[in-house]
Every structure is written in C-alpha cells, then in structure tokens.
Coordinates of C-alpha atoms in Angstrom, one line a residue:
M1 CA -24.0 5.6 -1.2
K2 CA -21.2 3.3 -0.1
K3 CA -20.1 2.9 -3.7
W4 CA -19.7 6.7 -4.1
A5 CA -17.8 6.9 -0.8
I6 CA -15.3 4.3 -2.1
I7 CA -14.9 6.1 -5.4
L8 CA -14.4 9.5 -3.7
T9 CA -11.9 8.0 -1.3
S10 CA -10.0 6.4 -4.2
V11 CA -9.8 9.7 -6.2
V12 CA -8.6 11.6 -3.2
L13 CA -5.9 9.1 -2.3
L14 CA -4.7 8.9 -5.9
G15 CA -4.6 12.7 -6.1
A16 CA -2.5 12.8 -2.9
C17 CA 0.2 10.8 -4.6
S18 CA 0.8 13.2 -7.4
D19 CA 3.4 15.4 -5.6
M20 CA 5.4 12.4 -4.3
T21 CA 8.9 11.5 -5.5
A22 CA 9.5 8.2 -7.2
T23 CA 11.0 6.8 -4.0
Q24 CA 8.0 7.9 -1.9
Q25 CA 5.6 6.3 -4.4
R26 CA 7.5 3.0 -4.5
A27 CA 7.7 2.9 -0.7
L28 CA 4.0 3.7 -0.4
T29 CA 3.0 1.1 -3.0
G30 CA 5.1 -1.5 -1.3
T31 CA 3.7 -0.7 2.1
V32 CA 0.1 -0.7 1.0
G33 CA 0.5 -3.9 -1.0
G34 CA 2.3 -5.6 1.8
A35 CA -0.3 -4.6 4.3
A36 CA -3.1 -5.9 2.1
G37 CA -1.4 -9.2 1.5
G38 CA -0.4 -9.5 5.1
A39 CA -3.9 -8.8 6.3
A40 CA -5.3 -11.5 4.0
I41 CA -2.8 -14.1 5.1
G42 CA -3.2 -13.0 8.7
A43 CA -6.9 -13.3 8.5
I44 CA -6.5 -16.9 7.3
A45 CA -4.1 -17.6 10.2
G46 CA -6.2 -15.9 12.7
N47 CA -4.7 -12.4 13.3
A48 CA -5.3 -10.0 10.5
G49 CA -3.8 -7.0 12.4
L50 CA -0.4 -8.7 13.0
G51 CA -0.3 -10.0 9.4
A52 CA -1.0 -6.4 8.1
A53 CA 1.8 -5.0 10.3
I54 CA 4.3 -7.6 9.2
G55 CA 3.2 -7.3 5.6
A56 CA 3.5 -3.5 5.7
G57 CA 7.0 -3.7 7.0
A58 CA 8.0 -6.2 4.4
G59 CA 6.4 -4.2 1.7
L60 CA 8.1 -1.0 2.7
V61 CA 11.5 -2.7 2.6
G62 CA 10.6 -4.3 -0.7
G63 CA 9.5 -1.0 -2.2
L64 CA 12.7 0.7 -1.1
V65 CA 14.9 -2.1 -2.4
Y66 CA 13.1 -1.9 -5.7
D67 CA 13.6 1.9 -5.8
R68 CA 17.4 1.4 -5.2
V69 CA 17.6 -1.1 -8.0
Q70 CA 15.8 1.2 -10.4
K71 CA 18.0 4.1 -9.5
N72 CA 21.2 2.0 -10.0
Q73 CA 19.9 0.8 -13.3
Q74 CA 19.2 4.4 -14.4
A75 CA 22.6 5.6 -13.3
A76 CA 24.3 2.7 -15.2
F77 CA 22.3 3.6 -18.3
Q78 CA 23.2 7.3 -18.1
Q79 CA 26.9 6.4 -17.5
G80 CA 27.0 4.1 -20.5
Y81 CA 25.1 6.6 -22.7
T82 CA 27.5 9.4 -21.7
E83 CA 30.6 7.3 -22.4
G84 CA 29.1 6.2 -25.7
R85 CA 28.5 9.8 -26.7
Q86 CA 32.0 10.8 -25.7
S87 CA 33.8 8.1 -27.7
R88 CA 32.4 9.3 -31.0

C-alpha cells in the first residue's frame, strides 16, 4: 500500500509541474534539491529541519541564478543568429 501511495504522489506532483514556466520549474527544482541535500547534511549534524531550510534557500537562489544564466545564453544566441542572418 505504501508503495502505491508513493507512486501516486509522484505522479500528481509531476503533473502539477506541467503548467509552470521554465523559471518556476528551475526555482522549484533548486528548492527541492537543496532542501533534500540540506536535510541529509542536517541530519548528520543533528538538526535536519534547519539543514532543510538552509538548503531550500540556497537551492532556490541557485535555481534562479541558473535560470538567469540560461536566459542570457539564449538571448546571446538569438542576437548572434539574427546578426548572422542580416549580414548575408
């Protein structure tokens, strides 16, 4: 029974992400990954909750920074592509 609950929860959570923008998806992925990593490190250090909170914050910032880098890269590519097409 527990196995089915985990599978159902996973499917519902993945389906909820389908209408998100790329920025929202990257922020969520960073937050969840950071919280998981922070909780693991916090559990070793003795305070999983604090570790999860710190990890979630760091993951959110990391996800947003990654999103900004990806957007800048895409904008630079589009600019170069447009300039290349115009110089023909």
